Amino acid sequence: MYNSAKQEYAICGVDTEAAIAAIKDIPLSIHCWQGDDVVGLDGGGQLSGGIQTTGNYIGRARNFEELKADIKKAFSLMPGKKRLNLHASYAVNPTVDRDKYEPKHFAEWVKFAKEIGADGIDFNPTMFSHKNIKDGLTLSSPDEAIRKFWINHCKACLHIAEYFADEFKSPCLVNIWIPDGFKDVPADRLTPRLRLKDSLDEVLSCGYDRSKVVAAVESKVFGIGVESYTVGSNEFYQNYAAKNNICCLLDNGHYHPLEYVSDKIPALLAFYDKVALHVTRGVRWDSDHVVLFEDELKEIAKEIVRNKATDKVLIGLDYFDASVNRLSAWVTGQRAMQKALLYALLTNHSALKELQDKADFTALMVKQEEYKTLPFGAVWKEYLKRENLSEDYLTEIREYENKVLRERV
Ligand code: RNT
Ligand code: ZN
């Protein structure tokens, strides 16, 4: 089947061998928080910040050991290069508060990430699920002590990121997302943003090594309980990032339903060296459903591949589902992203671009449709085979569920 697929693609000018070779080199940053419903290890308590997991599927990882075991199992079923994406709330046995976290609180994670063959670690300050979120605000709080606490937390995270970069000889992405906003019509939309701007200025002035750490800001249009206004909006962060020479992180669940991140990627690539992504699936009001091999994901992958931006776009997963087996959610989403990238690599983009430039939109439409029925599945299977994996991951996950997850009661 693979050999005949190879020939069919060759007729379109696509080299399947080159595509398989290329996909192996595109790292995906795998979020640790799918394993425990974003609870974390530092006792922050109930998930807050306008994000939620729903469902009560058996076997949530309740501690570091269980989370590591689940990540290890999930990684073993994921093809391709993987990084591990941690949140600060996953500090191991901290005896200090988040503003004082140090590399040592993550040393066990480094050891583990190396053990499972991760290519690097990415990092996120955790500005939710904590007692110092006052009236829903963190870096934009009018309370100076609160604002200072979160500024110090972010600074601490930048330094921990330098440690990750050193350990893996690979730059670490530090993504700043805050839940700050208001449920109802604000009296002042500007001042909270000025305070956020000031906080970020102070964070970035901490003297972190820009060759090791890529700092990013993640915008969001609304959250649960913050429906009317978010301080960290898209325009705010895009301008902030451009003026301060940092990176924007686009989460494809964070925009209006008819705004597409696939269209934003090339817009930002015109101005930025790097663009970071949180790949997720928005469904109505929820921004965090499990990633599936759907049209918008395919378009996102096309923009990365056809603009030769596989080393400029930092791809990370960000979703959390507690209603299905959590390992299955992890693997399904990771494989969906890999499929989308492979699908994009199996396209003769220069031929299609030529049609666009010649304004032959008739042929462009027809050719684009043709790709949809090429034997993509055969190439995907071949890639999995070469990664020593099969298409079926459910059987192994079910075994793990019966042996390991069912014991967690
Ligand atoms: C929330 C943001 C943020 C979080 C993670 C846990 O809407 O997408 O990235 O999902 O940091
Ligand atoms: Zn996100």
Coordinates of C-alpha atoms and ligand atoms in Angstrom, one line a residue:
M1 CA 0.0 0.0 0.0
Y2 CA 2.8 2.4 0.8
N3 CA 4.6 1.8 -2.5
S4 CA 1.5 2.5 -4.5
A5 CA 0.8 5.6 -2.4
K6 CA 4.4 6.7 -3.0
Q7 CA 3.8 6.5 -6.7
E8 CA 0.5 8.4 -6.6
Y9 CA 2.1 11.2 -4.6
A10 CA 5.0 11.2 -7.0
I11 CA 2.6 12.0 -9.9
C12 CA 1.7 15.2 -8.0
G13 CA 5.4 16.0 -7.5
V14 CA 5.5 14.9 -3.9
D15 CA 8.3 12.8 -2.4
T16 CA 6.8 10.8 0.4
E17 CA 10.3 9.7 1.7
A18 CA 11.3 13.4 2.1
A19 CA 8.0 14.0 3.9
I20 CA 8.6 11.2 6.4
A21 CA 12.2 12.3 6.9
A22 CA 11.0 15.9 7.5
I23 CA 8.3 15.2 10.0
K24 CA 10.7 13.4 12.3
D25 CA 12.5 16.6 12.9
I26 CA 9.6 18.8 13.9
P27 CA 9.3 18.9 17.7
L28 CA 6.0 19.1 19.5
S29 CA 5.9 20.3 23.0
I30 CA 3.7 18.0 25.1
H31 CA 1.8 19.6 27.9
C32 CA 2.1 17.8 31.3
W33 CA -1.3 19.2 32.5
Q34 CA -3.5 16.8 30.5
G35 CA -2.6 14.1 33.0
D36 CA -4.1 15.5 36.1
D37 CA -6.8 17.9 35.0
V38 CA -4.5 20.9 35.4
V39 CA -4.4 20.4 39.2
G40 CA -0.6 20.7 39.6
L41 CA 1.7 19.5 42.4
D42 CA 2.1 22.5 44.6
G43 CA -1.2 22.4 46.4
G44 CA -2.7 25.5 44.7
G45 CA -6.1 24.0 45.1
Q46 CA -9.1 24.1 42.8
L47 CA -8.5 25.1 39.2
S48 CA -9.3 28.8 38.7
G49 CA -8.7 31.5 36.1
G50 CA -11.6 30.9 33.9
I51 CA -10.5 27.5 32.7
Q52 CA -12.1 24.2 33.6
T53 CA -11.9 20.5 33.1
T54 CA -15.1 18.6 33.0
G55 CA -15.6 14.9 33.5
N56 CA -14.5 12.3 36.0
Y57 CA -12.9 9.5 34.0
I58 CA -11.1 7.0 36.1
G59 CA -7.4 7.3 37.0
R60 CA -6.4 11.0 37.3
A61 CA -2.7 11.2 38.2
R62 CA -2.8 12.3 41.8
N63 CA 0.9 12.8 42.5
F64 CA 4.3 13.2 40.8
E65 CA 4.9 9.5 40.5
E66 CA 1.6 8.8 38.9
L67 CA 1.9 11.7 36.5
K68 CA 5.4 10.6 35.5
A69 CA 4.2 7.1 34.8
D70 CA 1.3 8.3 32.7
I71 CA 3.5 10.8 30.7
K72 CA 6.0 8.0 30.1
K73 CA 3.3 5.7 28.8
A74 CA 1.8 8.4 26.6
F75 CA 5.2 9.4 25.2
S76 CA 5.8 5.8 24.2
L77 CA 2.8 5.9 21.9
M78 CA 3.6 9.2 20.3
P79 CA 5.6 9.3 17.1
G80 CA 8.2 12.0 16.4
K81 CA 10.3 14.4 18.4
K82 CA 8.9 15.5 21.7
R83 CA 9.5 18.3 24.3
L84 CA 7.9 18.4 27.7
N85 CA 5.9 21.5 28.6
L86 CA 5.6 22.2 32.3
H87 CA 3.7 24.6 34.4
A88 CA 5.3 26.2 37.5
S89 CA 2.5 24.6 39.6
Y90 CA 4.2 21.3 38.9
A91 CA 7.2 22.2 41.2
V92 CA 8.2 19.1 43.1
N93 CA 7.8 19.4 46.9
P94 CA 8.3 23.1 47.1
T95 CA 8.7 24.5 50.7
V96 CA 8.5 28.1 49.4
D97 CA 5.7 30.0 47.5
R98 CA 5.7 30.5 43.8
D99 CA 7.5 33.8 43.9
K100 CA 10.6 31.9 45.2
Y101 CA 10.7 28.9 43.0
E102 CA 14.1 27.8 41.9
P103 CA 15.7 25.3 39.5
K104 CA 16.0 22.8 42.3
H105 CA 12.2 22.4 42.5
F106 CA 12.3 21.1 38.9
A107 CA 15.5 19.0 39.0
E108 CA 13.4 15.8 39.2
W109 CA 11.5 16.8 36.1
V110 CA 14.8 17.4 34.2
K111 CA 15.9 13.9 35.2
F112 CA 12.6 12.4 34.1
A113 CA 12.4 14.3 30.8
K114 CA 15.9 13.0 29.9
E115 CA 14.9 9.5 30.8
I116 CA 11.9 9.6 28.4
G117 CA 14.0 11.1 25.6
A118 CA 12.4 14.6 25.6
D119 CA 14.3 17.0 23.4
G120 CA 13.9 19.9 25.8
I121 CA 11.5 21.5 28.4
D122 CA 9.2 24.5 27.9
F123 CA 7.8 26.4 30.8
N124 CA 4.8 28.5 32.0
P125 CA 4.4 30.6 35.0
T126 CA 1.2 29.5 36.8
M127 CA -1.0 32.5 37.6
F128 CA -4.1 30.6 38.4
S129 CA -5.2 28.2 41.2
H130 CA -3.5 30.3 43.9
K131 CA -4.5 32.3 46.9
N132 CA -2.7 35.4 45.6
I133 CA -5.2 35.9 42.7
K134 CA -7.1 38.9 44.1
D135 CA -10.5 39.7 42.5
G136 CA -9.5 37.6 39.5
L137 CA -6.3 39.7 38.9
T138 CA -2.6 39.0 38.9
L139 CA -0.1 41.1 36.9
S140 CA -2.8 43.7 36.4
S141 CA -3.9 44.0 40.0
P142 CA -4.3 47.4 41.6
D143 CA -2.9 45.8 44.8
E144 CA 0.9 46.4 44.6
A145 CA 1.7 43.4 46.8
I146 CA -0.3 41.1 44.6
R147 CA 1.3 42.5 41.4
K148 CA 4.8 42.3 42.9
F149 CA 4.2 38.6 43.9
W150 CA 3.3 37.6 40.3
I151 CA 6.2 39.7 38.9
N152 CA 8.6 37.8 41.1
H153 CA 7.0 34.6 40.1
C154 CA 7.5 35.4 36.4
K155 CA 11.1 36.4 37.0
A156 CA 11.7 33.2 38.9
C157 CA 10.3 31.2 35.9
L158 CA 12.6 33.0 33.5
H159 CA 15.6 31.8 35.6
I160 CA 14.3 28.3 35.9
A161 CA 13.9 28.3 32.1
E162 CA 17.6 29.2 31.7
Y163 CA 18.4 26.1 33.7
F164 CA 16.2 23.9 31.5
A165 CA 17.9 25.4 28.4
D166 CA 21.3 24.6 29.9
E167 CA 20.3 21.1 30.8
F168 CA 19.0 20.3 27.3
K169 CA 21.2 22.6 25.2
S170 CA 18.0 23.8 23.7
P171 CA 16.2 27.1 24.2
C172 CA 13.2 27.1 26.6
L173 CA 9.9 28.8 25.7
V174 CA 8.4 30.7 28.7
N175 CA 4.8 31.4 27.9
I176 CA 3.0 34.1 30.0
W177 CA -0.7 33.7 30.3
I178 CA -2.8 35.5 32.9
P179 CA -6.5 35.0 33.6
D180 CA -7.1 38.7 34.4
G181 CA -10.4 40.2 33.3
F182 CA -13.9 41.1 34.2
K183 CA -17.2 39.3 34.1
D184 CA -19.2 42.4 33.3
V185 CA -18.8 45.9 31.7
P186 CA -15.7 47.5 33.1
A187 CA -15.4 51.1 34.2
D188 CA -11.8 51.3 33.1
R189 CA -10.3 49.2 30.3
L190 CA -7.0 51.1 30.0
T191 CA -5.5 51.2 33.5
P192 CA -5.4 47.4 34.0
R193 CA -3.6 47.2 30.7
L194 CA -1.1 49.9 31.7
R195 CA -0.4 48.0 35.0
L196 CA 0.1 44.8 33.0
K197 CA 2.5 46.6 30.7
D198 CA 4.4 47.9 33.6
S199 CA 4.5 44.4 35.2
L200 CA 5.8 42.8 32.0
D201 CA 8.5 45.5 31.7
E202 CA 9.7 44.7 35.1
V203 CA 9.6 41.0 34.5
L204 CA 11.6 41.3 31.3
S205 CA 14.2 43.6 32.9
C206 CA 15.3 40.8 35.2
G207 CA 18.3 40.1 33.0
Y208 CA 17.4 36.7 31.6
D209 CA 19.5 35.2 28.8
R210 CA 17.6 35.8 25.5
S211 CA 19.7 33.2 23.7
K212 CA 18.4 30.6 26.1
V213 CA 14.9 31.7 26.8
V214 CA 12.1 32.6 24.4
A215 CA 9.6 34.7 26.3
A216 CA 6.1 34.8 24.9
V217 CA 2.7 36.3 25.8
E218 CA -0.6 34.5 25.2
S219 CA -3.8 36.5 24.6
K220 CA -7.3 35.4 25.1
V221 CA -10.6 36.8 24.1
F222 CA -12.6 35.6 27.1
G223 CA -12.8 33.0 29.9
I224 CA -15.4 31.6 32.1
G225 CA -16.3 34.4 34.5
V226 CA -14.3 36.9 32.5
E227 CA -16.7 37.2 29.6
S228 CA -16.7 40.9 29.1
Y229 CA -13.1 41.9 29.2
T230 CA -9.6 40.4 29.3
V231 CA -6.6 42.5 30.2
G232 CA -4.3 40.5 28.0
S233 CA -6.1 40.9 24.7
N234 CA -4.7 40.1 21.3
E235 CA -4.0 43.7 20.3
F236 CA -2.4 44.4 23.6
Y237 CA 0.0 41.5 23.5
Q238 CA 0.9 41.8 19.8
N239 CA 1.9 45.4 20.2
Y240 CA 3.7 44.6 23.5
A241 CA 5.6 41.7 21.9
A242 CA 6.6 43.7 18.8
K243 CA 7.8 46.7 20.8
N244 CA 9.8 44.5 23.3
N245 CA 11.1 42.0 20.9
I246 CA 9.5 39.0 22.5
C247 CA 7.2 36.4 21.0
C248 CA 3.5 36.1 20.6
L249 CA 1.8 32.8 21.5
L250 CA -1.3 32.1 19.5
D251 CA -3.8 29.7 21.2
N252 CA -6.3 28.7 18.5
G253 CA -9.0 28.4 21.1
H254 CA -8.6 32.1 22.1
Y255 CA -10.2 34.0 19.3
H256 CA -13.7 34.7 17.9
P257 CA -15.0 31.6 16.2
L258 CA -14.5 33.0 12.7
E259 CA -11.0 34.2 13.3
Y260 CA -8.4 31.7 12.3
V261 CA -5.0 31.1 13.7
S262 CA -3.9 29.6 10.4
D263 CA -4.3 33.1 9.0
K264 CA -2.5 34.8 11.9
I265 CA 0.6 32.7 11.6
P266 CA 1.8 34.1 8.2
A267 CA 0.7 37.6 9.4
L268 CA 3.1 37.3 12.3
L269 CA 5.8 35.6 10.3
A270 CA 6.1 38.7 8.3
F271 CA 7.4 40.5 11.4
Y272 CA 8.7 38.0 13.9
D273 CA 11.5 35.4 14.0
K274 CA 9.5 33.1 16.1
V275 CA 5.8 32.4 16.7
A276 CA 4.6 30.1 19.4
L277 CA 1.4 28.1 19.3
H278 CA -1.0 26.4 21.7
V279 CA -2.8 23.9 19.6
T280 CA -6.2 23.1 20.9
R281 CA -9.8 22.8 19.7
G282 CA -12.3 25.4 20.5
V283 CA -15.9 24.2 20.8
R284 CA -18.5 27.0 21.4
W285 CA -17.4 28.5 24.7
D286 CA -14.7 26.1 25.5
S287 CA -11.2 26.6 24.2
D288 CA -9.6 23.3 25.3
H289 CA -11.1 20.2 23.6
V290 CA -8.8 17.4 22.5
V291 CA -7.1 18.2 19.2
L292 CA -8.4 16.2 16.3
F293 CA -7.4 15.9 12.6
E294 CA -9.7 18.6 11.4
D295 CA -9.7 21.3 8.7
E296 CA -8.3 24.2 10.8
L297 CA -5.5 22.0 12.1
K298 CA -4.6 21.1 8.6
E299 CA -4.6 24.8 7.6
I300 CA -2.3 25.6 10.6
A301 CA 0.1 22.9 9.6
K302 CA 0.1 24.0 6.0
E303 CA 1.1 27.6 7.0
I304 CA 4.0 26.1 9.1
V305 CA 5.2 23.8 6.3
R306 CA 4.7 25.9 3.2
N307 CA 6.3 28.9 4.7
K308 CA 9.3 26.8 5.7
A309 CA 8.7 27.9 9.2
T310 CA 9.1 24.5 11.0
D311 CA 11.9 26.0 13.1
K312 CA 10.2 29.3 13.6
V313 CA 6.8 28.2 14.8
L314 CA 7.1 26.6 18.2
I315 CA 4.3 24.1 18.4
G316 CA 2.8 23.1 21.8
L317 CA -0.3 21.2 22.7
D318 CA -2.8 22.8 25.2
Y319 CA -6.0 21.0 26.0
F320 CA -7.5 19.1 28.9
D321 CA -10.3 16.6 28.9
A322 CA -11.3 14.6 32.0
S323 CA -14.2 12.8 30.3
V324 CA -12.2 10.3 28.4
N325 CA -9.0 8.3 29.2
R326 CA -6.5 11.0 29.8
L327 CA -3.6 9.1 28.1
S328 CA -5.8 8.5 25.0
A329 CA -6.6 12.3 24.9
W330 CA -2.9 13.0 25.0
V331 CA -2.0 10.6 22.2
T332 CA -5.0 11.4 20.1
G333 CA -4.1 15.1 20.1
Q334 CA -0.4 14.6 19.5
R335 CA -1.0 12.2 16.6
A336 CA -3.6 14.6 15.1
M337 CA -0.9 17.3 15.0
Q338 CA 1.6 15.0 13.5
K339 CA -1.0 13.9 10.9
A340 CA -1.7 17.5 10.0
L341 CA 2.1 18.2 9.6
L342 CA 2.6 15.0 7.5
Y343 CA -0.5 15.9 5.4
A344 CA 1.0 19.4 4.8
L345 CA 4.4 17.9 3.9
L346 CA 2.6 15.7 1.3
T347 CA 1.6 18.6 -0.7
N348 CA 3.3 20.2 -3.7
H349 CA 3.0 23.8 -2.3
S350 CA 5.2 25.4 -5.0
A351 CA 2.9 24.1 -7.8
L352 CA -0.2 25.4 -5.9
K353 CA 1.5 28.8 -5.2
E354 CA 2.3 29.1 -8.9
L355 CA -1.4 28.6 -9.8
Q356 CA -2.3 31.4 -7.3
D357 CA 0.3 33.7 -8.8
K358 CA -1.0 33.0 -12.3
A359 CA -4.5 33.7 -11.0
D360 CA -5.6 30.3 -12.2
F361 CA -8.0 29.9 -9.3
T362 CA -10.0 27.3 -11.2
A363 CA -7.1 24.9 -11.3
L364 CA -6.1 25.8 -7.8
M365 CA -9.5 24.8 -6.5
V366 CA -9.5 21.5 -8.4
K367 CA -5.9 20.6 -7.4
Q368 CA -6.5 21.4 -3.8
E369 CA -9.6 19.1 -3.8
E370 CA -7.5 16.3 -5.4
Y371 CA -5.2 16.1 -2.5
K372 CA -8.0 15.2 -0.2
T373 CA -8.5 11.8 -1.7
L374 CA -4.8 10.8 -2.1
P375 CA -3.8 7.8 0.0
F376 CA -2.6 9.7 3.0
G377 CA -3.4 6.9 5.4
A378 CA -0.9 4.6 3.8
V379 CA 2.0 7.1 4.3
W380 CA 0.9 7.8 7.8
K381 CA 0.9 4.0 8.6
E382 CA 4.4 3.7 7.0
Y383 CA 5.7 6.5 9.2
L384 CA 4.3 4.9 12.3
K385 CA 5.9 1.6 11.3
R386 CA 9.2 3.3 11.0
E387 CA 8.7 4.8 14.4
N388 CA 8.0 1.3 15.7
L389 CA 4.4 2.2 16.4
S390 CA 1.1 1.0 15.0
E391 CA -2.1 2.8 14.3
D392 CA -3.8 1.1 17.2
Y393 CA -2.9 2.7 20.5
L394 CA -6.2 2.1 22.2
T395 CA -5.4 -1.6 23.0
E396 CA -2.3 -0.6 25.0
I397 CA -4.1 2.3 26.6
R398 CA -6.9 0.0 27.7
E399 CA -4.4 -2.5 29.2
Y400 CA -2.8 0.4 31.1
E401 CA -6.2 1.6 32.2
N402 CA -7.1 -1.9 33.6
K403 CA -3.7 -2.5 35.2
V404 CA -2.8 1.0 36.5
L405 CA -5.6 3.5 36.3
R406 CA -8.2 1.3 37.9
E407 CA -6.0 0.9 40.9
R408 CA -6.3 4.6 41.6
V409 CA -9.3 4.7 43.8
Ligands
RNT1 C1 -5.9 29.2 29.1 C2 -4.6 29.2 28.3 C3 -3.4 28.6 29.0 C4 -3.8 27.4 29.8 C5 -2.5 26.6 30.2 C6 -2.9 25.6 31.3 O1 -7.0 29.5 28.4 O2 -4.8 28.5 27.1 O3 -2.4 28.4 28.1 O4 -4.6 26.5 29.0 O5 -1.6 27.4 30.6
ZN2 ZN -3.2 28.1 25.9

